[in-house]
Amino acid sequence: MEDARKLLESLPVELQSQVLRSVSLKTLTTLQVGGPAALVCPIRNPEQALRFQDLALNHDFPVFILGGGSNVLADDRGFGGLILQVATENLEQTGDTVRAGAGMSFDGLIERTLDMGLTGLEFASGIPGTLGGALVGNAGCYGHEIGEFLVEALLLRPDGRLEKAGPEDFGFRYRETDLRETGTVVLEAVLRLRQGNVEQAAVLRREKIRDRQAKHPVDLPSAGSWFRNLPAAEPQGRRRAAGALLEKAGAKDMHEGDARVFAKHANMIVNTGNATSSDVLKLAARMKKAVLEKFGVDLVEEVRYLRP
Ligand SMILES: Cc1cc2nc3c(=O)[nH]c(=O)nc-3n(C[C@H](O)[C@H](O)[C@H](O)COP(=O)(O)OP(=O)(O)OC[C@H]3O[C@@H](n4cnc5c(N)ncnc54)[C@H](O)[C@@H]3O)c2cc1C
């Protein structure tokens, strides 16, 4: 693997100036943990994505795709490869569909679609991160998921192919898709919404945001739920909250350094100051062990760990 400086020099000058060097991952992730990222390439259009990805491929450089960083734990040693930071932010409406850049803030998209007279996404109001991150992780809450709305997406495959894909290519399931671990970049998406009752949707949106403000860590850095909820006990039943098991296993009293389990939600880890990635990993391991010992349940991480 060549070093970051050499890699950068092999780029045409106009692209070199767009690449950011040695950026703290604390500033790119909502948990605010992590060391320096060697190279960060903001992607504003498919051509740029192709050029950067081609560069990584030709120089055998590891790549990590980043959206809003709201579901990622970065390591204190940083990341020596190339971060493709998806920042495509186009938005066009055609009837009851929108074509949106995957780098758009997901919550911003919800607000803008309501302004366009389109409803449907308001259930997800307040979920941090980008549309791309939401699609790749099939983000959801209150019984709905983003995957229900996808018509088509523009993807950049790791071998450099730009490709249109439908919901079947994503394979949407609970907080997971077939794309997540493949190195495929989601560049934009077409979503089908409804020309519904916007006032009612706006009321629901405000309620969801209030609910989140009451239950989630709004003033402390976090990465959302650490572990996935458990499958339902009966075929049509609701998933069982991992937080309930964690609470009964005593997780709310746990901390490691400045990483602490959030007092109002036992499935969330907050950074109360200068938490390190090893603090967070140790704490998550203790939480997991406590649930395994008390209930015999092996929790599965939802947050993605960006290894050095
Ligand atoms: C306070 C709080 C509350 C939350 N509540 C919820 C909730 O209710 N429901 C829920 O589902 N999640 C929730 N989350 C988690 C998180 O916000 C979502 O998973 C979000 O959709 C992640 O988007 P992101 O852009 O931040 O992705 P990132 O964290 O940047 O990345 C997450 C994963 O997606 C990949 N990725 C990101 N963008 C792209 C792209 N364009 N193309 C390909 N791969 C990409 C990354 O490689 C990584 O594997 C919450 C988080 C916080 C901090």
Coordinates of C-alpha atoms and ligand atoms in Angstrom, one line a residue:
M1 CA 0.0 0.0 0.0
E2 CA 1.4 3.4 -1.0
D3 CA 1.3 6.2 1.4
A4 CA -1.4 8.9 1.4
R5 CA 0.8 11.7 0.1
K6 CA 2.0 9.7 -3.0
L7 CA -1.6 8.7 -3.7
L8 CA -2.7 12.3 -3.5
E9 CA 0.1 13.4 -5.9
S10 CA -1.1 10.9 -8.5
L11 CA -4.4 12.9 -8.8
P12 CA -4.9 15.7 -11.3
V13 CA -4.4 19.1 -9.6
E14 CA -8.1 20.0 -9.7
L15 CA -9.1 16.9 -7.8
Q16 CA -6.1 17.2 -5.3
S17 CA -7.5 20.4 -4.0
Q18 CA -10.8 18.7 -3.1
V19 CA -9.3 16.1 -0.9
L20 CA -8.9 16.8 2.7
R21 CA -5.9 15.4 4.6
S22 CA -5.6 14.2 8.1
V23 CA -9.1 15.0 9.2
S24 CA -10.1 14.0 12.8
L25 CA -12.7 11.3 12.7
K26 CA -14.1 12.9 15.9
T27 CA -15.4 15.6 13.6
L28 CA -16.9 13.2 11.1
T29 CA -18.8 10.9 13.5
T30 CA -21.7 11.8 15.9
L31 CA -20.1 9.8 18.7
Q32 CA -17.0 12.1 18.4
V33 CA -14.5 9.4 18.8
G34 CA -11.5 8.5 16.6
G35 CA -8.1 9.4 15.3
P36 CA -7.1 11.0 12.0
A37 CA -8.5 9.9 8.6
A38 CA -5.6 10.1 6.1
L39 CA -7.6 11.2 3.1
V40 CA -11.3 12.4 2.9
C41 CA -12.8 12.7 -0.5
P42 CA -16.1 14.5 -0.6
I43 CA -18.3 13.1 -3.4
R44 CA -20.6 15.7 -5.0
N45 CA -21.4 13.9 -8.3
P46 CA -21.0 10.4 -9.9
E47 CA -17.9 11.5 -11.9
Q48 CA -16.0 12.5 -8.8
A49 CA -17.0 9.2 -7.1
L50 CA -15.7 7.3 -10.1
R51 CA -12.3 9.2 -10.1
F52 CA -11.7 8.7 -6.4
Q53 CA -12.8 5.1 -6.4
D54 CA -10.6 4.4 -9.4
L55 CA -7.7 5.9 -7.6
A56 CA -8.2 3.7 -4.5
L57 CA -8.6 0.6 -6.7
N58 CA -5.4 1.3 -8.8
H59 CA -3.3 1.9 -5.7
D60 CA -4.7 -0.9 -3.6
F61 CA -5.9 1.6 -1.0
P62 CA -8.6 0.7 1.5
V63 CA -11.8 2.6 1.2
F64 CA -14.5 3.4 3.7
I65 CA -17.8 5.0 2.6
L66 CA -19.1 7.6 5.1
G67 CA -22.4 9.5 5.2
G68 CA -23.3 11.4 8.4
G69 CA -21.2 9.2 10.6
S70 CA -24.1 8.6 12.9
N71 CA -23.8 4.8 13.0
V72 CA -20.0 4.5 13.1
L73 CA -17.4 4.0 15.8
A74 CA -14.0 5.1 14.5
D75 CA -10.8 3.8 16.1
D76 CA -8.4 6.1 18.0
R77 CA -5.6 5.1 15.6
G78 CA -7.6 6.6 12.8
F79 CA -8.0 5.3 9.2
G80 CA -5.0 5.2 6.8
G81 CA -7.1 4.7 3.7
L82 CA -9.4 6.8 1.7
I83 CA -12.8 8.0 3.1
L84 CA -15.4 8.5 0.4
Q85 CA -17.7 11.0 2.0
V86 CA -21.0 11.0 0.1
A87 CA -22.1 14.6 -0.4
T88 CA -24.5 14.4 -3.4
E89 CA -27.3 16.8 -2.5
N90 CA -29.5 17.1 -5.6
L91 CA -33.3 17.0 -5.1
E92 CA -36.0 17.0 -7.9
Q93 CA -39.7 16.1 -7.7
T94 CA -41.7 14.3 -10.4
G95 CA -45.3 13.8 -9.3
D96 CA -45.3 11.7 -6.2
T97 CA -41.6 10.7 -6.5
V98 CA -38.4 12.5 -5.6
R99 CA -34.9 11.9 -6.9
A100 CA -32.5 12.8 -4.1
G101 CA -28.7 12.8 -3.6
A102 CA -27.6 10.2 -1.1
G103 CA -25.6 12.7 0.7
M104 CA -28.6 14.8 1.7
S105 CA -29.5 14.9 5.4
F106 CA -32.3 12.3 5.8
D107 CA -34.2 14.6 8.2
G108 CA -33.6 17.5 5.8
L109 CA -35.1 15.4 3.0
I110 CA -38.2 14.7 5.2
E111 CA -38.7 18.4 5.8
R112 CA -38.2 19.3 2.1
T113 CA -40.6 16.6 0.8
L114 CA -43.3 17.9 3.2
D115 CA -42.7 21.4 1.7
M116 CA -43.2 19.8 -1.7
G117 CA -46.6 18.5 -0.6
L118 CA -45.4 14.9 -0.2
T119 CA -45.9 12.7 2.8
G120 CA -44.8 9.3 3.9
L121 CA -41.4 9.8 5.5
E122 CA -42.5 11.8 8.5
F123 CA -42.4 8.7 10.8
A124 CA -38.6 8.8 10.6
S125 CA -38.3 12.5 11.6
G126 CA -35.2 13.2 13.7
I127 CA -33.1 10.1 12.5
P128 CA -29.6 11.6 12.1
G129 CA -27.4 11.0 9.1
T130 CA -27.8 10.9 5.3
L131 CA -30.3 9.4 2.9
G132 CA -27.5 7.0 1.7
G133 CA -26.7 5.8 5.2
A134 CA -30.4 5.3 5.9
L135 CA -30.8 3.2 2.7
V136 CA -27.8 1.0 3.2
G137 CA -28.8 0.3 6.8
N138 CA -32.6 0.2 6.1
A139 CA -33.1 2.8 8.8
G140 CA -36.4 2.8 10.5
C141 CA -38.5 3.2 13.6
Y142 CA -42.2 3.0 14.8
G143 CA -42.8 0.0 12.5
H144 CA -41.6 1.5 9.2
E145 CA -38.4 1.5 7.2
I146 CA -36.9 3.6 4.4
G147 CA -36.8 0.5 2.2
E148 CA -40.6 0.7 1.8
F149 CA -40.2 3.8 -0.3
L150 CA -37.3 3.0 -2.7
V151 CA -38.1 2.8 -6.4
E152 CA -34.6 3.0 -7.8
A153 CA -31.0 4.0 -6.9
L154 CA -27.8 4.9 -8.7
L155 CA -25.0 2.8 -7.4
L156 CA -21.2 2.9 -7.9
R157 CA -20.0 -0.7 -7.6
P158 CA -16.5 -1.3 -6.2
D159 CA -15.2 -2.4 -9.6
G160 CA -16.1 1.1 -11.0
R161 CA -19.5 0.2 -12.7
L162 CA -22.2 2.8 -12.3
E163 CA -25.5 0.9 -12.1
K164 CA -29.2 1.5 -11.6
A165 CA -30.7 -0.8 -8.9
G166 CA -34.1 -1.5 -7.6
P167 CA -35.3 -2.6 -4.1
E168 CA -34.6 -6.3 -5.0
D169 CA -30.9 -5.4 -5.3
F170 CA -30.8 -3.9 -1.8
G171 CA -32.5 -6.9 -0.2
F172 CA -34.0 -4.8 2.6
R173 CA -34.4 -6.4 6.0
Y174 CA -34.2 -5.3 9.6
R175 CA -31.5 -2.7 9.8
E176 CA -29.6 -4.4 7.0
T177 CA -29.3 -4.7 3.2
D178 CA -27.1 -6.8 0.8
L179 CA -25.1 -3.6 0.0
R180 CA -23.8 -2.7 3.4
E181 CA -20.5 -4.7 3.4
T182 CA -19.9 -4.7 -0.4
G183 CA -18.1 -1.4 -0.9
T184 CA -20.9 -0.2 -3.2
V185 CA -21.6 3.5 -3.0
V186 CA -25.2 4.7 -3.1
L187 CA -25.1 8.0 -5.0
E188 CA -28.8 8.9 -5.4
A189 CA -32.2 7.4 -5.0
V190 CA -35.7 7.7 -6.3
L191 CA -38.4 7.4 -3.5
R192 CA -42.1 7.1 -4.0
L193 CA -44.1 9.2 -1.5
R194 CA -47.7 10.3 -1.3
Q195 CA -49.6 13.4 -2.1
G196 CA -51.2 13.2 1.3
N197 CA -52.3 15.4 4.1
V198 CA -49.3 17.6 4.7
E199 CA -50.6 19.3 7.8
Q200 CA -51.3 16.0 9.6
A201 CA -47.8 14.7 8.5
A202 CA -46.2 17.9 9.9
V203 CA -47.9 17.4 13.2
L204 CA -46.7 13.8 13.3
R205 CA -43.2 15.0 12.4
R206 CA -43.2 17.4 15.4
E207 CA -44.4 14.7 17.7
K208 CA -41.6 12.3 16.6
I209 CA -39.0 14.9 17.1
R210 CA -40.3 15.8 20.6
D211 CA -40.4 12.1 21.4
R212 CA -36.7 11.7 20.4
Q213 CA -35.7 14.8 22.3
A214 CA -37.2 13.3 25.4
K215 CA -35.7 9.8 25.0
H216 CA -32.5 10.2 23.1
P217 CA -29.2 11.9 24.0
V218 CA -29.7 15.3 22.4
D219 CA -26.9 17.0 24.2
L220 CA -24.3 14.2 24.3
P221 CA -22.5 12.6 21.4
S222 CA -23.8 9.1 20.6
A223 CA -24.2 6.7 17.7
G224 CA -27.8 5.6 18.3
S225 CA -28.7 2.1 19.4
W226 CA -25.6 0.0 19.9
F227 CA -27.2 -3.4 19.4
R228 CA -30.0 -4.6 17.1
N229 CA -33.4 -5.4 18.6
L230 CA -34.2 -9.1 18.8
P231 CA -36.5 -11.0 16.5
A232 CA -40.2 -11.2 17.6
A233 CA -41.2 -14.1 19.8
E234 CA -44.2 -14.9 17.5
P235 CA -44.3 -14.8 13.7
Q236 CA -46.3 -11.5 13.3
G237 CA -45.1 -10.0 16.6
R238 CA -43.0 -6.9 17.3
R239 CA -39.2 -7.1 17.8
R240 CA -38.1 -7.3 21.4
A241 CA -36.1 -4.2 22.5
A242 CA -32.4 -5.0 23.2
G243 CA -32.6 -2.0 25.6
A244 CA -35.1 -3.8 27.9
L245 CA -32.7 -6.7 28.3
L246 CA -29.8 -4.4 28.8
E247 CA -31.6 -2.5 31.4
K248 CA -32.5 -5.6 33.4
A249 CA -28.9 -6.8 33.1
G250 CA -27.8 -3.6 34.9
A251 CA -26.3 -1.8 31.9
K252 CA -27.5 1.7 32.9
D253 CA -24.9 1.7 35.7
M254 CA -22.0 0.8 33.4
H255 CA -19.2 3.1 32.2
E256 CA -15.6 2.9 30.9
G257 CA -13.7 6.1 31.1
D258 CA -15.8 8.8 29.5
A259 CA -18.0 6.2 27.6
R260 CA -21.2 5.7 29.5
V261 CA -24.5 3.9 29.0
F262 CA -27.2 6.7 28.5
A263 CA -29.3 7.1 31.6
K264 CA -32.6 7.1 29.7
H265 CA -31.9 4.3 27.1
A266 CA -29.8 1.3 28.1
N267 CA -29.0 0.5 24.4
M268 CA -27.2 3.8 23.8
I269 CA -23.6 4.7 24.6
V270 CA -22.7 8.3 25.1
N271 CA -19.4 10.1 25.1
T272 CA -19.4 12.3 28.2
G273 CA -16.1 14.0 27.4
N274 CA -13.0 12.3 25.9
A275 CA -14.1 8.7 25.4
T276 CA -11.7 6.6 23.4
S277 CA -12.5 3.8 21.0
S278 CA -11.2 1.3 23.5
D279 CA -13.4 2.7 26.2
V280 CA -16.4 2.3 23.9
L281 CA -15.4 -1.2 22.8
K282 CA -14.8 -2.3 26.4
L283 CA -18.2 -0.9 27.5
A284 CA -20.0 -2.5 24.6
A285 CA -18.4 -5.8 25.4
R286 CA -19.5 -5.6 29.1
M287 CA -23.0 -4.8 28.0
K288 CA -23.1 -7.7 25.7
K289 CA -21.6 -10.1 28.3
A290 CA -24.2 -9.0 30.9
V291 CA -27.1 -9.9 28.6
L292 CA -25.5 -13.1 27.6
E293 CA -25.0 -14.2 31.2
K294 CA -28.4 -13.1 32.4
F295 CA -30.6 -14.1 29.5
G296 CA -28.4 -16.4 27.3
V297 CA -29.0 -13.9 24.4
D298 CA -26.0 -12.9 22.2
L299 CA -26.7 -9.3 21.1
V300 CA -25.6 -8.3 17.6
E301 CA -23.9 -4.8 17.1
E302 CA -25.8 -2.3 14.9
V303 CA -23.0 0.3 15.0
R304 CA -20.3 -0.2 12.4
Y305 CA -16.7 -0.2 13.7
L306 CA -14.2 1.5 11.4
R307 CA -11.0 -0.4 12.0
P308 CA -7.6 1.4 11.5
Ligands
LIG1 C1 -29.4 9.9 18.4 C2 -29.5 8.9 17.3 C3 -30.7 8.3 17.1 C4 -30.8 7.3 16.0 N1 -32.1 6.8 15.8 C5 -32.2 5.8 14.8 C6 -33.5 5.2 14.5 O1 -34.5 5.6 15.1 N2 -33.5 4.3 13.5 C7 -32.4 3.9 12.8 O2 -32.5 3.1 11.9 N3 -31.2 4.5 13.1 C8 -31.1 5.4 14.0 N4 -29.8 5.9 14.3 C9 -28.6 5.4 13.6 C10 -28.2 6.2 12.4 O3 -28.7 7.6 12.5 C11 -28.8 5.6 11.1 O4 -28.3 4.3 11.0 C12 -28.5 6.4 9.9 O5 -29.3 6.0 8.8 C13 -27.0 6.3 9.4 O6 -26.8 7.2 8.4 P1 -25.4 7.9 8.2 O7 -25.4 8.7 6.9 O8 -25.0 8.6 9.4 O9 -24.4 6.6 8.0 P2 -22.9 6.4 8.5 O10 -23.0 6.3 10.0 O11 -22.0 7.4 7.9 O12 -22.6 5.0 7.9 C14 -23.3 3.8 8.3 C15 -23.1 2.7 7.3 O13 -23.6 3.0 6.1 C16 -22.6 3.1 5.0 N5 -22.9 4.2 4.2 C17 -23.3 5.5 4.5 N6 -23.6 6.2 3.4 C18 -23.5 5.4 2.4 C19 -23.7 5.6 1.0 N7 -24.1 6.7 0.4 N8 -23.4 4.5 0.2 C20 -23.0 3.3 0.7 N9 -22.8 3.1 2.0 C21 -23.0 4.1 2.8 C22 -21.3 3.2 5.8 O14 -20.2 2.7 5.1 C23 -21.6 2.5 7.1 O15 -21.4 1.1 6.9 C24 -29.7 6.9 15.3 C25 -28.5 7.5 15.6 C26 -28.4 8.5 16.6 C27 -27.0 9.1 16.9

